[in-house]
Amino acid sequence: MTVHLSNTSLFRKDAFINGTWCPAAGGARRPLHNPATGAVVAEVAECGAPDVDHAIAAAVTAQAEWRNRTGAQLQVILTRWHDLVMDNVDDLATLIVTEQGKPRAEAAGEIRYAASFLLWFAAEAMRAYGDVIPPTNPATRLSVIRQPVGVCAAITPWNFPAAMITRKAGPALAAGCAMIVKPSEDTPLTALALAELARQAGVPAGLLQVLPGDGVTLGKALCASPDIRKLSFTGSTQVGRILMAQSAATLKRLSLELGGNAPFIVFDDAHIEQAIKSAIAAKYRNAGQTCVCANRILVQDSIYDEFATRFARVVEKLQVGPGSDPDSVIGPLISAKARDKVEEHVNDAVSHGAIIMCGGARDNAGELFYRPTVLRDATPAMRIAHEETFGPVAPLFRFHTEAEAIAMANDTEYGLAAYFFTRDHARAHRVAEALEYGMVGHNTGLISNEVAPFGGIKQSGMGREGSRYGMDEYMEMKYICTDITDHTA
Ligand code: ADP
């Protein structure tokens, strides 16, 4: 066991059910590997359907009490949770580096980002306003109140082991809901540590529970229960479709944050240096393993060669190595499957005429490391144009006109994030409005924060996380109509 934390209470390998740490009912455990070294980090409880039943029963009880607390009371507890996360940034970052692999500075950044959702939704807990509607009948009074959805479940991915949990649990708890989290099999330790901090912050038993285990098994059990009123999922489009189908029988509310195929468009009037810096951030963060990562870089013909040369010159200097090494900028990929997909995309692109400007091979830092790669002369005939690579590979496509850029950008089933660079004000409006995406970055490659609505359209899913809209996902509207006629008169 190779994780050294200064706060040892954060190293948890059991499930967190009804306020207690417990092994899975069946006693099963799963080895967890460090992707940088392949070493086994921990043997983590592998929950099954009986654990889900146990957790749901506890959540129902806990939520019945929690929903009656005032917004101010919820705010105090969520703020305390935020403060504890911030007090433990280093240890939580260590857990992320160990199980997920991203460089330490990025891991610490993720923890601060994760904490920001708790602080934001702590404040939103006091702002769950309703409406008073002017009536059509003068003898009536119409109002709308907002109430918690009930017991919710979250199925989360490995690429942001902390933020994808707080972005769901924060608004759920703030809205008066209970939340059962099924973290990725690859990153349960961060999830369990967050649960321990929630416990220390005063989140009552049963309100926030974490069940590590297999997605298929736990996903089925969670979907089958009528007591789970809402499911929030972040992960692949393929699994999102399965979960939507499985939720049909119980008509669950759904938030689905699925795959992307983000275009990053550089017009010839862009500030090239700014575009290059932003492309590095939007492409190579987390070794290219984020759903909003630039997947296709579209560059206007007249600046294509200059952009390609200057971009590749920066990319080839990005340091590859384990996230624990302070000099590393590109950590390992999460699994052999992920690395193989990156390799396949590069090989396929090359076989269709792409030219490797840098990278294009595994790195000898370890089994799962792949060198940051730039491919020029990419075309729509390549797999990389249509599939999410989820790795450190930037294919450069060429376009001539604004209309062609927009058509290329929208030529995908996905609609999560898009980026474009131009200094022309009128064009900025035209392009931002024409892009069929839930989020658009204009002259920036970094758009995520707690105050703005994150989410996609088309096959990238439904619902929004963060921002004041994030609370709506966990609240029902109730309309109340009162007849005010005095029948005693
Ligand atoms: P990725 O390909 O990025 O790992 P997935 O969509 O496969 O994304 O995984 C995201 C989360 O979904 C993980 O917590 C995983 O355990 C879970 N998962 C995978 N398959 C299923 C499934 N059939 N039903 C429910 N959850 C699943």
Coordinates of N, CA, C and O in Angstrom, one line a residue, residues 283-407:
K283 N -6.3 21.1 -25.2 CA -6.0 19.8 -25.8 C -5.3 18.9 -24.8 O -5.6 17.7 -24.6
Y284 N -4.2 19.4 -24.1 CA -3.3 18.5 -23.4 C -3.6 18.4 -21.9 O -2.9 17.6 -21.2
R285 N -4.5 19.2 -21.4 CA -4.9 19.1 -20.0 C -5.3 17.6 -19.7 O -6.0 17.0 -20.5
N286 N -4.9 17.1 -18.6 CA -5.3 15.7 -18.2 C -4.9 14.7 -19.4 O -5.6 13.8 -19.6
A287 N -3.8 15.0 -20.1 CA -3.3 14.2 -21.2 C -4.4 14.0 -22.2 O -4.5 13.0 -22.9
G288 N -5.3 15.0 -22.4 CA -6.3 14.9 -23.4 C -7.5 14.2 -23.0 O -8.4 13.9 -23.8
Q289 N -7.6 13.8 -21.7 CA -8.7 13.0 -21.2 C -9.8 13.8 -20.5 O -10.2 13.6 -19.4
T290 N -10.4 14.8 -21.2 CA -11.5 15.5 -20.7 C -12.6 15.6 -21.8 O -12.2 15.6 -23.0
C291 N -13.8 15.6 -21.4 CA -14.9 15.6 -22.4 C -15.0 16.9 -23.2 O -15.6 17.0 -24.2
V292 N -14.3 18.0 -22.6 CA -14.3 19.2 -23.3 C -13.0 19.5 -24.0 O -12.8 20.6 -24.5
C293 N -12.1 18.5 -24.1 CA -10.8 18.7 -24.7 C -11.0 19.0 -26.2 O -11.9 18.3 -26.9
A294 N -10.2 19.9 -26.8 CA -10.2 20.1 -28.2 C -9.9 18.8 -28.9 O -8.9 18.2 -28.7
N295 N -10.8 18.3 -29.7 CA -10.6 17.0 -30.4 C -10.1 17.3 -31.8 O -9.4 16.5 -32.4
R296 N -10.6 18.4 -32.4 CA -10.2 18.7 -33.8 C -9.8 20.2 -33.8 O -10.6 21.0 -33.4
I297 N -8.7 20.4 -34.3 CA -8.2 21.8 -34.4 C -8.3 22.2 -35.9 O -7.7 21.6 -36.8
L298 N -9.2 23.2 -36.1 CA -9.5 23.7 -37.5 C -8.8 25.0 -37.7 O -9.1 26.0 -37.0
V299 N -7.9 25.1 -38.7 CA -7.1 26.3 -38.9 C -7.3 26.8 -40.3 O -7.3 26.1 -41.3
Q300 N -7.5 28.2 -40.4 CA -7.8 28.8 -41.7 C -6.5 28.7 -42.6 O -5.4 28.8 -42.1
D301 N -6.8 28.4 -43.9 CA -5.7 28.1 -44.8 C -4.5 29.1 -44.8 O -3.4 28.6 -44.7
S302 N -4.8 30.4 -44.7 CA -3.6 31.3 -44.9 C -2.7 31.3 -43.7 O -1.6 31.7 -43.8
I303 N -3.1 30.8 -42.5 CA -2.2 30.7 -41.4 C -1.9 29.3 -41.0 O -1.3 29.0 -40.0
Y304 N -2.4 28.3 -41.8 CA -2.3 26.9 -41.4 C -0.8 26.5 -41.2 O -0.5 25.9 -40.1
D305 N 0.0 26.8 -42.1 CA 1.4 26.3 -42.0 C 2.1 26.9 -40.8 O 2.8 26.2 -40.0
E306 N 1.9 28.2 -40.6 CA 2.6 28.9 -39.5 C 2.1 28.4 -38.2 O 2.8 28.1 -37.3
F307 N 0.7 28.2 -38.1 CA 0.2 27.7 -36.8 C 0.7 26.3 -36.5 O 1.1 26.0 -35.4
A308 N 0.7 25.4 -37.6 CA 1.1 24.0 -37.4 C 2.6 24.0 -36.9 O 2.9 23.3 -35.9
T309 N 3.5 24.8 -37.5 CA 4.9 24.7 -37.1 C 5.1 25.2 -35.7 O 5.7 24.6 -34.8
R310 N 4.4 26.4 -35.4 CA 4.6 27.0 -34.0 C 4.0 26.1 -33.0 O 4.5 26.0 -31.9
F311 N 2.8 25.6 -33.3 CA 2.1 24.7 -32.3 C 2.9 23.5 -32.0 O 3.2 23.2 -30.8
A312 N 3.4 22.8 -33.0 CA 4.2 21.6 -32.8 C 5.5 21.9 -32.0 O 5.9 21.0 -31.2
R313 N 6.0 23.0 -32.2 CA 7.3 23.4 -31.5 C 7.0 23.4 -30.0 O 7.9 23.1 -29.2
V314 N 5.9 23.9 -29.6 CA 5.5 24.0 -28.2 C 5.2 22.6 -27.6 O 5.6 22.2 -26.6
V315 N 4.4 21.9 -28.4 CA 3.9 20.6 -28.0 C 5.0 19.6 -27.7 O 5.0 18.8 -26.7
E316 N 6.0 19.6 -28.6 CA 7.1 18.6 -28.4 C 7.9 18.8 -27.2 O 8.6 17.9 -26.7
K317 N 7.8 20.0 -26.6 CA 8.5 20.2 -25.3 C 7.7 19.9 -24.1 O 8.2 19.9 -23.0
L318 N 6.5 19.5 -24.2 CA 5.7 19.1 -23.0 C 6.3 17.9 -22.4 O 6.4 16.8 -23.1
Q319 N 6.5 18.0 -21.1 CA 7.3 16.9 -20.4 C 6.3 15.7 -20.1 O 5.3 15.9 -19.4
V320 N 6.7 14.6 -20.5 CA 5.9 13.4 -20.2 C 6.5 12.7 -18.9 O 7.7 12.6 -18.8
G321 N 5.6 12.2 -18.0 CA 6.1 11.5 -16.8 C 5.1 11.3 -15.8 O 3.9 11.8 -16.0
P322 N 5.4 10.6 -14.7 CA 4.3 10.4 -13.7 C 3.9 11.7 -13.1 O 4.7 12.6 -12.9
G323 N 2.6 11.7 -12.7 CA 2.0 12.9 -12.1 C 2.7 13.3 -10.8 O 2.6 14.5 -10.4
S324 N 3.4 12.4 -10.2 CA 4.0 12.7 -8.9 C 5.3 13.5 -9.1 O 5.9 14.1 -8.2
D325 N 5.8 13.5 -10.4 CA 7.0 14.3 -10.7 C 6.6 15.7 -11.0 O 5.8 16.0 -11.9
P326 N 7.1 16.7 -10.2 CA 6.7 18.1 -10.4 C 6.9 18.6 -11.8 O 6.3 19.6 -12.2
D327 N 7.8 18.0 -12.6 CA 8.1 18.5 -13.9 C 7.1 18.0 -15.0 O 7.1 18.4 -16.1
S328 N 6.4 17.0 -14.6 CA 5.5 16.3 -15.6 C 4.3 17.2 -16.0 O 3.7 17.8 -15.1
V329 N 4.0 17.2 -17.3 CA 2.9 18.0 -17.8 C 1.9 17.0 -18.4 O 0.7 17.2 -18.4
I330 N 2.4 15.9 -18.9 CA 1.6 14.8 -19.5 C 1.7 13.6 -18.7 O 2.8 12.9 -18.7
G331 N 0.7 13.1 -18.0 CA 0.8 11.9 -17.2 C 0.4 10.7 -18.1 O 0.2 10.8 -19.3
P332 N 0.1 9.6 -17.4 CA -0.2 8.4 -18.1 C -1.7 8.4 -18.6 O -2.5 9.2 -18.1
L333 N -2.0 7.6 -19.6 CA -3.5 7.4 -19.9 C -4.0 6.4 -18.8 O -3.3 5.8 -18.1
I334 N -5.3 6.4 -18.8 CA -5.9 5.7 -17.6 C -5.8 4.1 -17.7 O -5.8 3.4 -16.7
S335 N -5.7 3.6 -19.0 CA -5.7 2.2 -19.1 C -5.1 1.8 -20.5 O -4.9 2.6 -21.3
A336 N -4.8 0.5 -20.6 CA -4.2 0.0 -21.8 C -5.2 0.2 -23.0 O -4.9 0.5 -24.1
K337 N -6.5 0.1 -22.7 CA -7.6 0.2 -23.7 C -7.5 1.7 -24.2 O -7.6 1.9 -25.4
A338 N -7.4 2.6 -23.3 CA -7.3 4.0 -23.7 C -6.1 4.3 -24.5 O -6.2 5.0 -25.5
R339 N -5.0 3.8 -24.1 CA -3.7 4.0 -24.9 C -3.9 3.4 -26.3 O -3.5 3.9 -27.3
D340 N -4.5 2.2 -26.3 CA -4.6 1.5 -27.6 C -5.5 2.3 -28.6 O -5.3 2.4 -29.8
K341 N -6.5 3.0 -28.0 CA -7.4 3.8 -28.9 C -6.7 5.0 -29.4 O -6.8 5.3 -30.6
V342 N -5.8 5.6 -28.6 CA -5.0 6.7 -29.1 C -4.1 6.2 -30.2 O -4.0 6.9 -31.3
E343 N -3.5 5.1 -30.0 CA -2.6 4.5 -31.1 C -3.4 4.3 -32.4 O -2.9 4.6 -33.4
E344 N -4.5 3.7 -32.2 CA -5.4 3.3 -33.4 C -5.7 4.6 -34.1 O -5.7 4.6 -35.4
H345 N -6.1 5.7 -33.4 CA -6.5 6.9 -34.1 C -5.3 7.5 -34.8 O -5.5 8.0 -36.0
V346 N -4.1 7.4 -34.2 CA -2.9 8.0 -34.9 C -2.6 7.1 -36.1 O -2.4 7.7 -37.3
N347 N -2.6 5.8 -36.0 CA -2.3 5.0 -37.1 C -3.3 5.1 -38.3 O -2.9 5.2 -39.4
D348 N -4.5 5.2 -37.9 CA -5.6 5.4 -38.9 C -5.4 6.7 -39.7 O -5.5 6.8 -40.9
A349 N -5.1 7.8 -38.9 CA -4.9 9.1 -39.5 C -3.7 9.0 -40.5 O -3.8 9.5 -41.6
V350 N -2.6 8.4 -40.0 CA -1.4 8.3 -40.9 C -1.7 7.5 -42.1 O -1.3 7.9 -43.2
S351 N -2.5 6.5 -42.0 CA -2.8 5.6 -43.2 C -3.7 6.4 -44.1 O -3.7 6.0 -45.3
H352 N -4.4 7.4 -43.7 CA -5.2 8.2 -44.6 C -4.5 9.5 -45.0 O -5.1 10.5 -45.4
G353 N -3.2 9.6 -44.7 CA -2.4 10.8 -45.3 C -2.0 11.8 -44.3 O -1.4 12.8 -44.6
A354 N -2.3 11.7 -43.0 CA -1.9 12.7 -42.0 C -0.3 12.6 -41.8 O 0.2 11.5 -41.9
I355 N 0.2 13.7 -41.4 CA 1.7 13.7 -41.2 C 2.0 14.0 -39.8 O 1.4 15.0 -39.2
I356 N 2.8 13.2 -39.1 CA 3.1 13.4 -37.7 C 4.2 14.5 -37.6 O 5.3 14.4 -38.1
M357 N 3.8 15.6 -36.9 CA 4.8 16.7 -36.7 C 5.6 16.5 -35.4 O 6.7 17.0 -35.3
C358 N 5.0 15.9 -34.4 CA 5.7 15.5 -33.2 C 4.9 14.4 -32.5 O 3.8 14.2 -32.8
G359 N 5.6 13.7 -31.7 CA 5.0 12.6 -30.9 C 4.7 11.4 -31.9 O 5.6 11.0 -32.6
G360 N 3.5 10.8 -31.8 CA 3.1 9.7 -32.6 C 3.6 8.4 -32.1 O 3.7 7.4 -32.9
A361 N 4.0 8.3 -30.8 CA 4.5 7.0 -30.3 C 4.3 7.0 -28.8 O 4.1 8.0 -28.2
R362 N 4.4 5.7 -28.3 CA 4.4 5.6 -26.8 C 5.6 6.2 -26.2 O 6.7 6.4 -26.9
D363 N 5.6 6.5 -24.9 CA 6.7 7.1 -24.3 C 7.3 6.1 -23.3 O 6.5 5.3 -22.7
N364 N 8.6 6.1 -23.1 CA 9.2 5.0 -22.3 C 9.1 5.3 -20.8 O 9.7 4.6 -19.9
A365 N 8.3 6.4 -20.4 CA 8.0 6.6 -19.0 C 7.3 5.5 -18.3 O 7.3 5.3 -17.1
G366 N 6.6 4.7 -19.1 CA 5.8 3.6 -18.6 C 4.8 3.0 -19.6 O 4.7 3.6 -20.7
E367 N 4.2 1.9 -19.3 CA 3.3 1.2 -20.2 C 2.2 2.1 -20.8 O 1.8 2.0 -22.0
L368 N 1.6 3.0 -20.0 CA 0.4 3.8 -20.4 C 0.7 5.2 -20.8 O -0.2 6.0 -20.9
F369 N 2.0 5.5 -21.1 CA 2.3 6.9 -21.5 C 2.4 7.0 -23.0 O 2.9 6.2 -23.7
Y370 N 1.8 8.1 -23.5 CA 1.8 8.4 -25.0 C 2.3 9.8 -25.2 O 1.9 10.7 -24.5
R371 N 3.2 10.0 -26.1 CA 3.8 11.3 -26.3 C 2.8 12.3 -26.9 O 2.0 11.9 -27.8
P372 N 2.8 13.5 -26.5 CA 2.0 14.5 -27.0 C 2.2 14.6 -28.5 O 3.4 14.8 -29.0
T373 N 1.1 14.6 -29.3 CA 1.3 14.4 -30.7 C 0.5 15.5 -31.5 O -0.6 15.9 -31.1
V374 N 1.1 15.9 -32.6 CA 0.4 16.9 -33.5 C 0.4 16.2 -34.9 O 1.5 15.7 -35.4
L375 N -0.8 16.1 -35.5 CA -0.9 15.6 -36.8 C -1.4 16.7 -37.8 O -2.4 17.4 -37.5
R376 N -0.7 16.9 -38.9 CA -1.2 17.9 -39.8 C -1.9 17.1 -41.0 O -1.8 15.9 -41.1
D377 N -2.6 17.9 -41.8 CA -3.3 17.3 -43.0 C -4.4 16.3 -42.6 O -4.6 15.3 -43.3
A378 N -5.0 16.6 -41.5 CA -6.1 15.7 -41.1 C -7.3 16.0 -42.0 O -7.5 17.1 -42.4
T379 N -8.1 15.0 -42.2 CA -9.3 15.1 -43.1 C -10.5 14.4 -42.4 O -10.3 13.5 -41.6
P380 N -11.7 14.7 -42.9 CA -12.9 14.1 -42.4 C -12.9 12.5 -42.6 O -13.8 11.8 -42.0
A381 N -12.1 12.0 -43.5 CA -12.1 10.6 -43.7 C -11.5 9.8 -42.6 O -11.6 8.6 -42.5
M382 N -10.9 10.5 -41.6 CA -10.1 9.8 -40.6 C -11.0 9.6 -39.3 O -11.9 10.4 -39.1
R383 N -10.8 8.5 -38.6 CA -11.6 8.2 -37.4 C -11.5 9.4 -36.4 O -12.5 9.7 -35.7
I384 N -10.4 10.0 -36.3 CA -10.1 11.1 -35.4 C -11.0 12.3 -35.6 O -11.3 13.1 -34.7
A385 N -11.6 12.4 -36.8 CA -12.5 13.5 -37.1 C -13.9 13.2 -36.5 O -14.6 14.2 -36.2
H386 N -14.2 12.0 -36.2 CA -15.6 11.7 -35.8 C -15.7 11.1 -34.4 O -16.7 11.1 -33.8
E387 N -14.6 10.5 -33.9 CA -14.6 9.9 -32.6 C -13.8 10.7 -31.6 O -12.8 11.3 -32.0
E388 N -14.2 10.6 -30.3 CA -13.4 11.3 -29.3 C -12.2 10.5 -29.0 O -12.2 9.3 -28.7
T389 N -11.0 11.1 -29.2 CA -9.7 10.4 -29.0 C -9.4 10.2 -27.5 O -8.9 9.1 -27.1
F390 N -9.7 11.2 -26.7 CA -9.4 11.1 -25.2 C -8.0 10.8 -25.0 O -7.6 9.9 -24.1
G391 N -7.1 11.5 -25.7 CA -5.7 11.3 -25.5 C -4.9 12.5 -26.0 O -5.6 13.4 -26.6
P392 N -3.6 12.5 -25.9 CA -2.8 13.7 -26.2 C -2.5 13.9 -27.7 O -1.3 14.0 -28.0
V393 N -3.5 13.9 -28.5 CA -3.3 13.9 -30.0 C -4.1 15.1 -30.6 O -5.3 15.1 -30.4
A394 N -3.4 16.0 -31.3 CA -4.1 17.1 -31.9 C -4.0 17.0 -33.4 O -3.0 17.2 -34.0
P395 N -5.2 16.7 -34.1 CA -5.2 16.7 -35.5 C -5.5 18.1 -36.0 O -6.5 18.7 -35.6
L396 N -4.8 18.6 -37.0 CA -5.0 19.9 -37.6 C -5.7 19.8 -38.9 O -5.2 19.2 -39.9
F397 N -6.9 20.3 -39.0 CA -7.7 20.3 -40.2 C -7.6 21.7 -40.9 O -7.4 22.7 -40.2
R398 N -7.8 21.8 -42.2 CA -7.7 23.1 -42.9 C -9.1 23.5 -43.4 O -9.8 22.7 -43.9
F399 N -9.4 24.8 -43.2 CA -10.6 25.3 -43.8 C -10.3 26.7 -44.5 O -9.2 27.3 -44.3
H400 N -11.2 27.1 -45.4 CA -11.0 28.3 -46.2 C -11.9 29.4 -45.8 O -11.5 30.6 -45.7
T401 N -13.2 29.1 -45.5 CA -14.1 30.2 -45.3 C -14.8 30.0 -43.9 O -14.8 28.8 -43.4
E402 N -15.5 31.0 -43.4 CA -16.2 30.9 -42.1 C -17.3 29.9 -42.3 O -17.5 29.1 -41.3
A403 N -18.0 29.9 -43.4 CA -19.1 28.9 -43.5 C -18.6 27.5 -43.5 O -19.2 26.6 -42.9
E404 N -17.4 27.3 -44.2 CA -16.9 25.9 -44.2 C -16.4 25.5 -42.8 O -16.7 24.4 -42.3
A405 N -15.9 26.4 -42.0 CA -15.5 26.1 -40.6 C -16.7 25.7 -39.8 O -16.6 24.7 -39.0
I406 N -17.7 26.5 -39.9 CA -18.9 26.2 -39.1 C -19.5 24.8 -39.5 O -19.9 24.0 -38.6
A407 N -19.5 24.6 -40.8 CA -20.1 23.3 -41.3 C -19.2 22.1 -40.8 O -19.7 21.1 -40.3

